[in-house]
Amino acid sequence: MISSAPTGFDQYRDNISRGAVETIAYSSATVGNSRNALVYTPPGFSFERTYPVLYLLHGIGGDEMEWQRHGAPQIILDNLYDDNMIEPMIVVFPNGRAMPNDRAEGDLFEPDKIKAFERFENDLLDDLIPYIESRYPTDTARDKRAIAGLSMGGGQSLNIGLSNLNHFAWVGAFSPAPNTKAPELLVPHPEEAHSLLSLLWISCGDQDNLIQISIDTHQYLEEQGVPHIWYEESGGHDWPVWRNDLYHFAKRLFK
Ligand code: FER
């Protein structure tokens, strides 16, 4: 049983060590341009050691800045460090709409924009991850790499993470959207998933219209004996839920 994050988990605390967020630009052979991502480095960040990396994805209405705008990830993570509840990690906030104009504008459901959320798999694996691992002191073992996201980004995390278990051992989906592949396509080899996953997390608000996607995935995983966390929490398709999810997911990572 997982209860809501403690009061104040996403409120700024004075006089604690802070991480830092910077914007990076990487050359994407997949999209054919330069793309931006945000990178959070933890309090006490040092090039004298290496860090695991979490790739944290946005929803259909967002871009690489969406978590910063609405999710207070820096505050949530800094507070978790202050409380000694989290492993030091780098968090990368990519833009998951892998197309030349990746702004969240116009009709967000246009087929070419939905397709761009699929194309992101190549951008991530072939362009962004190599860039991050060449510029930051990262631990490149598969069990030191995580992917998670909200809604469209939750679907991406399941689709990309579970079909690339050679790259990711930690996968989290917060309120995954209809881009999520059918369960038997997501996890065609349950025994392999069982042996390779360190954590598979699925969460959704009980007032979210998309919750059936999570329930169907959870039920399949349970039938197939794939260990996972299924967390149904109170709330809708909204930021209080995703902030709470980040808190709970981040403190379980890389342990
Ligand atoms: C849909 C409903 C919602 C859909 C995507 C979403 C691709 C995504 C929502 C979000 O990211 O917040 O039918 O189809």
mmCIF file of C-alpha atoms and ligand atoms in Angstrom:
data_model
loop_
_atom_site.group_PDB
_atom_site.id
_atom_site.type_symbol
_atom_site.label_atom_id
_atom_site.label_comp_id
_atom_site.label_asym_id
_atom_site.label_seq_id
_atom_site.Cartn_x
_atom_site.Cartn_y
_atom_site.Cartn_z
ATOM 1 C CA MET A 1 0.000 0.000 0.000
ATOM 2 C CA ILE A 2 1.482 3.315 -1.104
ATOM 3 C CA SER A 3 0.157 6.427 0.573
ATOM 4 C CA SER A 4 0.329 9.965 -0.783
ATOM 5 C CA ALA A 5 3.649 11.771 -0.570
ATOM 6 C CA PRO A 6 4.048 13.647 2.746
ATOM 7 C CA THR A 7 2.796 17.225 2.956
ATOM 8 C CA GLY A 8 5.441 19.640 1.711
ATOM 9 C CA PHE A 9 7.190 17.128 -0.562
ATOM 10 C CA ASP A 10 6.848 19.563 -3.486
ATOM 11 C CA GLN A 11 7.336 22.789 -1.513
ATOM 12 C CA TYR A 12 10.581 24.764 -1.658
ATOM 13 C CA ARG A 13 12.752 24.311 1.450
ATOM 14 C CA ASP A 14 15.153 27.013 2.542
ATOM 15 C CA ASN A 15 18.783 26.309 3.300
ATOM 16 C CA ILE A 16 19.204 22.905 1.679
ATOM 17 C CA SER A 17 21.687 21.770 -0.962
ATOM 18 C CA ARG A 18 20.272 22.195 -4.416
ATOM 19 C CA GLY A 19 20.667 20.462 -7.735
ATOM 20 C CA ALA A 20 20.972 22.442 -10.962
ATOM 21 C CA VAL A 21 19.016 22.428 -14.219
ATOM 22 C CA GLU A 22 20.532 23.359 -17.553
ATOM 23 C CA THR A 23 19.345 23.270 -21.155
ATOM 24 C CA ILE A 24 21.408 21.255 -23.605
ATOM 25 C CA ALA A 25 21.209 20.982 -27.403
ATOM 26 C CA TYR A 26 22.086 17.757 -29.186
ATOM 27 C CA SER A 27 22.373 16.923 -32.835
ATOM 28 C CA SER A 28 19.602 14.520 -33.859
ATOM 29 C CA ALA A 29 20.302 12.360 -36.907
ATOM 30 C CA THR A 30 16.786 10.971 -36.460
ATOM 31 C CA VAL A 31 15.010 14.311 -36.843
ATOM 32 C CA GLY A 32 17.763 16.042 -38.817
ATOM 33 C CA ASN A 33 18.155 19.074 -36.577
ATOM 34 C CA SER A 34 19.366 20.265 -33.209
ATOM 35 C CA ARG A 35 17.022 19.402 -30.356
ATOM 36 C CA ASN A 36 16.805 20.699 -26.795
ATOM 37 C CA ALA A 37 16.530 18.821 -23.540
ATOM 38 C CA LEU A 38 16.807 19.861 -19.897
ATOM 39 C CA VAL A 39 19.237 18.145 -17.559
ATOM 40 C CA TYR A 40 19.032 18.075 -13.752
ATOM 41 C CA THR A 41 22.252 17.318 -11.900
ATOM 42 C CA PRO A 42 21.905 16.494 -8.199
ATOM 43 C CA PRO A 43 23.193 18.404 -5.162
ATOM 44 C CA GLY A 44 26.950 17.910 -4.837
ATOM 45 C CA PHE A 45 27.241 16.887 -8.486
ATOM 46 C CA SER A 46 30.821 15.896 -9.359
ATOM 47 C CA PHE A 47 32.781 14.694 -12.377
ATOM 48 C CA GLU A 48 34.808 12.542 -9.978
ATOM 49 C CA ARG A 49 32.118 9.868 -9.920
ATOM 50 C CA THR A 50 29.441 8.450 -12.214
ATOM 51 C CA TYR A 51 25.661 8.647 -11.969
ATOM 52 C CA PRO A 52 22.671 6.631 -13.114
ATOM 53 C CA VAL A 53 20.277 8.484 -15.426
ATOM 54 C CA LEU A 54 16.497 8.813 -15.471
ATOM 55 C CA TYR A 55 14.893 9.963 -18.745
ATOM 56 C CA LEU A 56 11.624 11.672 -17.727
ATOM 57 C CA LEU A 57 9.061 12.326 -20.448
ATOM 58 C CA HIS A 58 6.192 14.802 -20.871
ATOM 59 C CA GLY A 59 2.603 14.496 -22.153
ATOM 60 C CA ILE A 60 0.850 15.395 -25.399
ATOM 61 C CA GLY A 61 0.429 19.051 -24.403
ATOM 62 C CA GLY A 62 4.028 19.495 -23.356
ATOM 63 C CA ASP A 63 7.632 19.782 -24.395
ATOM 64 C CA GLU A 64 11.025 19.437 -22.711
ATOM 65 C CA MET A 65 10.053 22.191 -20.229
ATOM 66 C CA GLU A 66 6.703 20.777 -19.168
ATOM 67 C CA TRP A 67 7.921 19.062 -15.998
ATOM 68 C CA GLN A 68 9.670 22.300 -14.950
ATOM 69 C CA ARG A 69 6.575 24.361 -15.642
ATOM 70 C CA HIS A 70 4.127 22.232 -13.728
ATOM 71 C CA GLY A 71 5.835 19.373 -11.937
ATOM 72 C CA ALA A 72 8.386 20.995 -9.589
ATOM 73 C CA PRO A 73 10.803 18.110 -10.203
ATOM 74 C CA GLN A 74 13.773 20.080 -8.935
ATOM 75 C CA ILE A 75 12.041 20.796 -5.638
ATOM 76 C CA ILE A 76 10.768 17.233 -5.244
ATOM 77 C CA LEU A 77 14.218 15.769 -5.928
ATOM 78 C CA ASP A 78 16.148 18.293 -3.822
ATOM 79 C CA ASN A 79 13.829 17.542 -0.887
ATOM 80 C CA LEU A 80 14.328 13.794 -1.336
ATOM 81 C CA TYR A 81 18.126 14.319 -1.233
ATOM 82 C CA ASP A 82 17.770 16.479 1.848
ATOM 83 C CA ASP A 83 15.887 13.615 3.513
ATOM 84 C CA ASN A 84 18.460 11.030 2.341
ATOM 85 C CA MET A 85 15.758 9.094 0.551
ATOM 86 C CA ILE A 86 17.138 8.975 -2.972
ATOM 87 C CA GLU A 87 20.191 7.727 -4.884
ATOM 88 C CA PRO A 88 22.116 10.513 -6.608
ATOM 89 C CA MET A 89 21.056 10.539 -10.250
ATOM 90 C CA ILE A 90 20.985 12.717 -13.333
ATOM 91 C CA VAL A 91 17.511 13.387 -14.711
ATOM 92 C CA VAL A 92 17.083 14.229 -18.391
ATOM 93 C CA PHE A 93 13.891 15.901 -19.644
ATOM 94 C CA PRO A 94 13.717 15.297 -23.407
ATOM 95 C CA ASN A 95 11.254 16.536 -25.979
ATOM 96 C CA GLY A 96 9.331 13.402 -26.945
ATOM 97 C CA ARG A 97 7.766 14.834 -30.090
ATOM 98 C CA ALA A 98 10.549 13.920 -32.511
ATOM 99 C CA MET A 99 9.799 16.167 -35.490
ATOM 100 C CA PRO A 100 11.273 19.437 -36.801
ATOM 101 C CA ASN A 101 8.636 21.606 -35.112
ATOM 102 C CA ASP A 102 8.385 19.968 -31.717
ATOM 103 C CA ARG A 103 6.381 22.742 -30.013
ATOM 104 C CA ALA A 104 3.035 21.769 -28.490
ATOM 105 C CA GLU A 105 0.937 23.890 -30.829
ATOM 106 C CA GLY A 106 -1.984 23.445 -33.212
ATOM 107 C CA ASP A 107 -3.922 20.171 -33.257
ATOM 108 C CA LEU A 108 -1.870 17.981 -30.938
ATOM 109 C CA PHE A 109 -3.640 14.828 -32.152
ATOM 110 C CA GLU A 110 -2.609 15.201 -35.827
ATOM 111 C CA PRO A 111 -1.292 11.861 -37.101
ATOM 112 C CA ASP A 112 2.182 13.228 -37.905
ATOM 113 C CA LYS A 113 2.505 14.522 -34.342
ATOM 114 C CA ILE A 114 1.379 11.222 -32.851
ATOM 115 C CA LYS A 115 3.869 9.498 -35.174
ATOM 116 C CA ALA A 116 6.589 11.790 -33.828
ATOM 117 C CA PHE A 117 6.054 10.351 -30.332
ATOM 118 C CA GLU A 118 6.853 6.932 -31.860
ATOM 119 C CA ARG A 119 9.872 8.219 -33.771
ATOM 120 C CA PHE A 120 11.277 9.451 -30.464
ATOM 121 C CA GLU A 121 12.449 5.902 -29.739
ATOM 122 C CA ASN A 122 15.214 6.336 -32.339
ATOM 123 C CA ASP A 123 16.021 9.887 -31.310
ATOM 124 C CA LEU A 124 16.407 8.750 -27.702
ATOM 125 C CA LEU A 125 18.450 5.618 -28.327
ATOM 126 C CA ASP A 126 20.610 6.812 -31.215
ATOM 127 C CA ASP A 127 21.027 10.544 -30.553
ATOM 128 C CA LEU A 128 20.131 11.748 -27.047
ATOM 129 C CA ILE A 129 21.483 8.920 -24.877
ATOM 130 C CA PRO A 130 24.873 8.889 -26.664
ATOM 131 C CA TYR A 131 25.067 12.673 -26.277
ATOM 132 C CA ILE A 132 24.275 12.540 -22.544
ATOM 133 C CA GLU A 133 26.711 9.690 -21.954
ATOM 134 C CA SER A 134 29.494 11.547 -23.770
ATOM 135 C CA ARG A 135 29.003 14.832 -21.864
ATOM 136 C CA TYR A 136 28.048 13.776 -18.342
ATOM 137 C CA PRO A 137 29.683 11.345 -15.919
ATOM 138 C CA THR A 138 27.155 8.553 -16.363
ATOM 139 C CA ASP A 139 27.105 4.908 -15.428
ATOM 140 C CA THR A 140 26.150 3.270 -18.730
ATOM 141 C CA ALA A 141 25.132 -0.152 -17.408
ATOM 142 C CA ARG A 142 21.535 -1.078 -18.276
ATOM 143 C CA ASP A 143 20.596 -1.254 -14.603
ATOM 144 C CA LYS A 144 21.729 2.367 -14.210
ATOM 145 C CA ARG A 145 19.287 3.690 -16.822
ATOM 146 C CA ALA A 146 15.582 4.434 -16.234
ATOM 147 C CA ILE A 147 12.735 5.729 -18.387
ATOM 148 C CA ALA A 148 9.484 7.174 -17.078
ATOM 149 C CA GLY A 149 6.888 9.664 -18.135
ATOM 150 C CA LEU A 150 3.363 10.938 -17.877
ATOM 151 C CA SER A 151 0.482 10.156 -20.225
ATOM 152 C CA MET A 152 1.884 10.116 -23.813
ATOM 153 C CA GLY A 153 5.272 9.913 -22.101
ATOM 154 C CA GLY A 154 4.005 7.047 -19.947
ATOM 155 C CA GLY A 155 2.998 5.169 -23.083
ATOM 156 C CA GLN A 156 6.400 5.942 -24.596
ATOM 157 C CA SER A 157 8.157 4.704 -21.469
ATOM 158 C CA LEU A 158 6.352 1.360 -21.619
ATOM 159 C CA ASN A 159 6.733 1.019 -25.401
ATOM 160 C CA ILE A 160 10.382 2.024 -25.514
ATOM 161 C CA GLY A 161 11.537 0.705 -22.150
ATOM 162 C CA LEU A 162 9.985 -2.750 -22.395
ATOM 163 C CA SER A 163 11.208 -3.340 -25.952
ATOM 164 C CA ASN A 164 14.724 -2.208 -25.085
ATOM 165 C CA LEU A 165 15.483 -4.049 -21.873
ATOM 166 C CA ASN A 166 19.108 -4.137 -22.974
ATOM 167 C CA HIS A 167 19.059 -0.360 -22.308
ATOM 168 C CA PHE A 168 16.596 0.055 -19.435
ATOM 169 C CA ALA A 169 16.058 -1.891 -16.219
ATOM 170 C CA TRP A 170 13.722 0.664 -14.593
ATOM 171 C CA VAL A 171 10.474 1.638 -16.322
ATOM 172 C CA GLY A 172 7.697 3.887 -15.030
ATOM 173 C CA ALA A 173 4.366 4.886 -16.567
ATOM 174 C CA PHE A 174 2.313 7.629 -14.931
ATOM 175 C CA SER A 175 -1.249 7.638 -16.350
ATOM 176 C CA PRO A 176 -0.188 6.029 -19.649
ATOM 177 C CA ALA A 177 -2.138 7.195 -22.735
ATOM 178 C CA PRO A 178 -3.683 5.313 -25.686
ATOM 179 C CA ASN A 179 -0.307 5.258 -27.446
ATOM 180 C CA THR A 180 0.548 2.394 -25.060
ATOM 181 C CA LYS A 181 0.931 -0.841 -27.036
ATOM 182 C CA ALA A 182 -1.393 -3.740 -26.239
ATOM 183 C CA PRO A 183 -0.089 -5.693 -23.222
ATOM 184 C CA GLU A 184 0.890 -8.822 -25.152
ATOM 185 C CA LEU A 185 2.890 -6.669 -27.579
ATOM 186 C CA LEU A 186 4.467 -4.703 -24.750
ATOM 187 C CA VAL A 187 5.625 -7.838 -22.972
ATOM 188 C CA PRO A 188 5.730 -10.727 -25.463
ATOM 189 C CA HIS A 189 8.317 -12.615 -23.356
ATOM 190 C CA PRO A 190 7.186 -12.395 -19.724
ATOM 191 C CA GLU A 191 10.034 -14.520 -18.359
ATOM 192 C CA GLU A 192 12.645 -12.336 -19.992
ATOM 193 C CA ALA A 193 10.946 -9.188 -18.664
ATOM 194 C CA HIS A 194 10.787 -10.792 -15.223
ATOM 195 C CA SER A 195 14.513 -11.486 -15.180
ATOM 196 C CA LEU A 196 15.666 -8.161 -16.659
ATOM 197 C CA LEU A 197 13.446 -5.584 -14.944
ATOM 198 C CA SER A 198 14.551 -4.017 -11.682
ATOM 199 C CA LEU A 199 11.318 -2.027 -11.415
ATOM 200 C CA LEU A 200 8.198 -1.752 -13.536
ATOM 201 C CA TRP A 201 5.858 0.897 -12.182
ATOM 202 C CA ILE A 202 2.370 1.799 -13.425
ATOM 203 C CA SER A 203 0.230 4.396 -11.690
ATOM 204 C CA CYS A 204 -2.955 6.275 -12.518
ATOM 205 C CA GLY A 205 -5.505 8.515 -10.847
ATOM 206 C CA ASP A 206 -8.845 6.902 -10.057
ATOM 207 C CA GLN A 207 -10.695 9.778 -11.773
ATOM 208 C CA ASP A 208 -8.632 9.526 -14.985
ATOM 209 C CA ASN A 209 -10.591 8.615 -18.140
ATOM 210 C CA LEU A 210 -7.544 6.714 -19.388
ATOM 211 C CA ILE A 211 -7.298 4.381 -16.369
ATOM 212 C CA GLN A 212 -8.468 1.269 -18.248
ATOM 213 C CA ILE A 213 -5.172 1.240 -20.171
ATOM 214 C CA SER A 214 -3.275 0.936 -16.895
ATOM 215 C CA ILE A 215 -5.660 -1.675 -15.504
ATOM 216 C CA ASP A 216 -5.426 -3.831 -18.652
ATOM 217 C CA THR A 217 -1.628 -3.662 -18.590
ATOM 218 C CA HIS A 218 -1.494 -4.440 -14.871
ATOM 219 C CA GLN A 219 -3.850 -7.427 -15.264
ATOM 220 C CA TYR A 220 -1.801 -8.912 -18.084
ATOM 221 C CA LEU A 221 1.423 -8.491 -16.101
ATOM 222 C CA GLU A 222 -0.169 -10.175 -13.116
ATOM 223 C CA GLU A 223 -1.461 -13.095 -15.215
ATOM 224 C CA GLN A 224 1.987 -13.523 -16.752
ATOM 225 C CA GLY A 225 3.796 -13.321 -13.433
ATOM 226 C CA VAL A 226 5.791 -10.177 -14.251
ATOM 227 C CA PRO A 227 6.583 -8.343 -10.991
ATOM 228 C CA HIS A 228 5.465 -4.721 -11.054
ATOM 229 C CA ILE A 229 3.959 -2.004 -8.915
ATOM 230 C CA TRP A 230 0.401 -0.976 -9.757
ATOM 231 C CA TYR A 231 -0.566 2.154 -7.856
ATOM 232 C CA GLU A 232 -4.105 3.479 -8.213
ATOM 233 C CA GLU A 233 -4.237 6.817 -6.454
ATOM 234 C CA SER A 234 -6.887 9.440 -5.933
ATOM 235 C CA GLY A 235 -6.976 12.119 -8.606
ATOM 236 C CA GLY A 236 -7.449 12.808 -12.288
ATOM 237 C CA HIS A 237 -5.278 13.279 -15.349
ATOM 238 C CA ASP A 238 -3.335 16.050 -13.691
ATOM 239 C CA TRP A 239 -0.210 17.370 -12.006
ATOM 240 C CA PRO A 240 -0.945 16.513 -8.367
ATOM 241 C CA VAL A 241 -0.947 12.868 -9.471
ATOM 242 C CA TRP A 242 2.277 13.137 -11.511
ATOM 243 C CA ARG A 243 4.140 15.025 -8.774
ATOM 244 C CA ASN A 244 3.143 12.308 -6.322
ATOM 245 C CA ASP A 245 4.251 9.650 -8.835
ATOM 246 C CA LEU A 246 7.658 11.259 -9.325
ATOM 247 C CA TYR A 247 8.203 11.305 -5.555
ATOM 248 C CA HIS A 248 7.382 7.606 -5.173
ATOM 249 C CA PHE A 249 9.120 6.423 -8.324
ATOM 250 C CA ALA A 250 12.333 8.420 -7.790
ATOM 251 C CA LYS A 251 12.879 7.157 -4.250
ATOM 252 C CA ARG A 252 12.727 3.538 -5.475
ATOM 253 C CA LEU A 253 15.185 4.030 -8.349
ATOM 254 C CA PHE A 254 18.675 2.538 -8.578
ATOM 255 C CA LYS A 255 18.485 0.757 -5.214
HETATM 256 C C1 FER B 1 -5.847 10.034 -26.567
HETATM 257 C C2 FER B 1 -6.139 10.668 -25.386
HETATM 258 C C3 FER B 1 -5.121 11.269 -24.638
HETATM 259 C C4 FER B 1 -4.525 9.997 -27.037
HETATM 260 C C5 FER B 1 -3.516 10.604 -26.291
HETATM 261 C C6 FER B 1 -3.812 11.233 -25.102
HETATM 262 C C7 FER B 1 -3.025 9.276 -28.719
HETATM 263 C C8 FER B 1 -2.706 11.861 -24.375
HETATM 264 C C9 FER B 1 -2.868 12.647 -23.295
HETATM 265 C C10 FER B 1 -1.723 13.287 -22.628
HETATM 266 O O1 FER B 1 -0.562 13.071 -23.012
HETATM 267 O O2 FER B 1 -1.952 13.994 -21.655
HETATM 268 O O3 FER B 1 -6.804 9.442 -27.301
HETATM 269 O O4 FER B 1 -4.293 9.350 -28.217
#
